[in-house]
Short mmCIF file of C-alpha atoms in Angstrom, two decimals:
data_model
loop_
_atom_site.label_atom_id
_atom_site.label_comp_id
_atom_site.label_asym_id
_atom_site.label_seq_id
_atom_site.Cartn_x
_atom_site.Cartn_y
_atom_site.Cartn_z
CA UNK A 1 -21.65 14.43 -11.89
CA UNK A 2 -19.17 13.01 -9.06
CA UNK A 3 -15.16 12.00 -9.75
CA UNK A 4 -16.25 8.35 -10.62
CA UNK A 5 -18.73 9.46 -12.68
CA UNK A 6 -16.64 11.76 -14.96
CA UNK A 7 -13.83 9.56 -15.09
CA UNK A 8 -13.84 6.70 -17.45
CA UNK A 9 -12.87 2.53 -16.93
CA UNK A 10 -9.59 3.62 -18.61
CA UNK A 11 -8.24 6.27 -15.94
CA UNK A 12 -9.66 4.20 -13.35
CA UNK A 13 -7.24 1.51 -14.44
CA UNK A 14 -4.57 3.68 -14.70
CA UNK A 15 -4.96 5.32 -11.06
CA UNK A 16 -5.39 2.00 -10.02
CA UNK A 17 -2.24 0.62 -11.83
CA UNK A 18 -0.07 3.69 -10.44
CA UNK A 19 -1.39 3.23 -7.16
CA UNK A 20 -0.06 -0.57 -6.82
CA UNK A 21 2.95 0.08 -8.18
CA UNK A 22 3.37 2.91 -5.58
CA UNK A 23 2.11 0.33 -2.81
CA UNK A 24 4.39 -2.49 -4.55
CA UNK A 25 7.95 -0.09 -4.40
CA UNK A 26 7.14 1.03 -0.95
CA UNK A 27 6.50 -2.73 0.32
CA UNK A 28 9.88 -3.68 -1.26
CA UNK A 29 11.78 -0.82 0.78
CA UNK A 30 9.81 -1.58 4.08
CA UNK A 31 10.69 -5.25 3.70
CA UNK A 32 14.43 -4.27 2.80
CA UNK A 33 14.13 -1.85 6.07
CA UNK A 34 13.01 -4.72 8.09
CA UNK A 35 15.48 -7.23 7.27
CA UNK A 36 18.22 -4.22 8.24
CA UNK A 37 16.08 -3.83 10.99
CA UNK A 38 16.07 0.09 10.32
CA UNK A 39 12.75 0.92 12.21
CA UNK A 40 12.58 4.06 11.26
CA UNK A 41 12.53 3.06 7.47
CA UNK A 42 10.43 0.65 8.29
CA UNK A 43 7.51 3.24 9.57
CA UNK A 44 8.70 5.42 6.82
CA UNK A 45 7.99 3.23 3.85
CA UNK A 46 4.83 1.39 5.61
CA UNK A 47 3.37 4.88 6.30
CA UNK A 48 4.07 6.13 2.59
CA UNK A 49 2.52 2.59 1.39
CA UNK A 50 -0.83 3.35 3.42
CA UNK A 51 -1.07 6.92 2.06
CA UNK A 52 -1.64 5.57 -1.16
CA UNK A 53 -5.22 4.50 0.05
CA UNK A 54 -5.87 8.16 0.63
CA UNK A 55 -7.77 8.65 -2.71
CA UNK A 56 -11.28 9.60 -3.80
CA UNK A 57 -10.74 9.05 -7.41
CA UNK A 58 -11.19 4.91 -7.54
CA UNK A 59 -14.63 3.07 -7.60
CA UNK A 60 -15.11 1.35 -4.72
CA UNK A 61 -14.31 -1.90 -6.34
CA UNK A 62 -10.75 -1.09 -7.76
CA UNK A 63 -10.10 0.84 -4.07
CA UNK A 64 -10.86 -2.70 -2.60
CA UNK A 65 -8.43 -4.06 -4.67
CA UNK A 66 -5.87 -1.46 -4.11
CA UNK A 67 -6.63 -2.20 -0.01
CA UNK A 68 -6.02 -5.61 -0.42
CA UNK A 69 -2.97 -5.31 -1.79
CA UNK A 70 -1.85 -2.64 0.42
CA UNK A 71 -2.87 -4.87 3.34
CA UNK A 72 -1.40 -8.05 2.13
CA UNK A 73 1.85 -6.65 2.05
CA UNK A 74 1.59 -5.22 5.60
CA UNK A 75 1.28 -9.03 6.69
CA UNK A 76 4.96 -9.12 6.56
CA UNK A 77 5.22 -6.05 9.38
CA UNK A 78 2.72 -8.05 11.47
CA UNK A 79 4.81 -10.71 11.30
CA UNK A 80 8.02 -8.99 12.01
CA UNK A 81 5.77 -7.42 15.26
CA UNK A 82 4.69 -10.71 16.04
CA UNK A 83 8.68 -12.18 15.89
CA UNK A 84 9.87 -9.37 18.16
CA UNK A 85 7.16 -10.19 20.72
CA UNK A 86 7.76 -13.67 21.41
#
């Protein structure tokens, strides 16, 4: 059986909750770095946030949930770059 077949719903929820918490934490620091204008830190934290998407532990539905959470957080980064271009 594959990873998804072996892991129960409770484990899936725990993995998803852990990944969402990590995304939220990295997004917080990314936003703070944006406010401080520290590009090195912006890229460091946005990269760490995206690294949470490198998992095969989640079912497709839960992975999609995590994916959407991460990309919602990246909208702030997109707005920052749009402001820089203007």
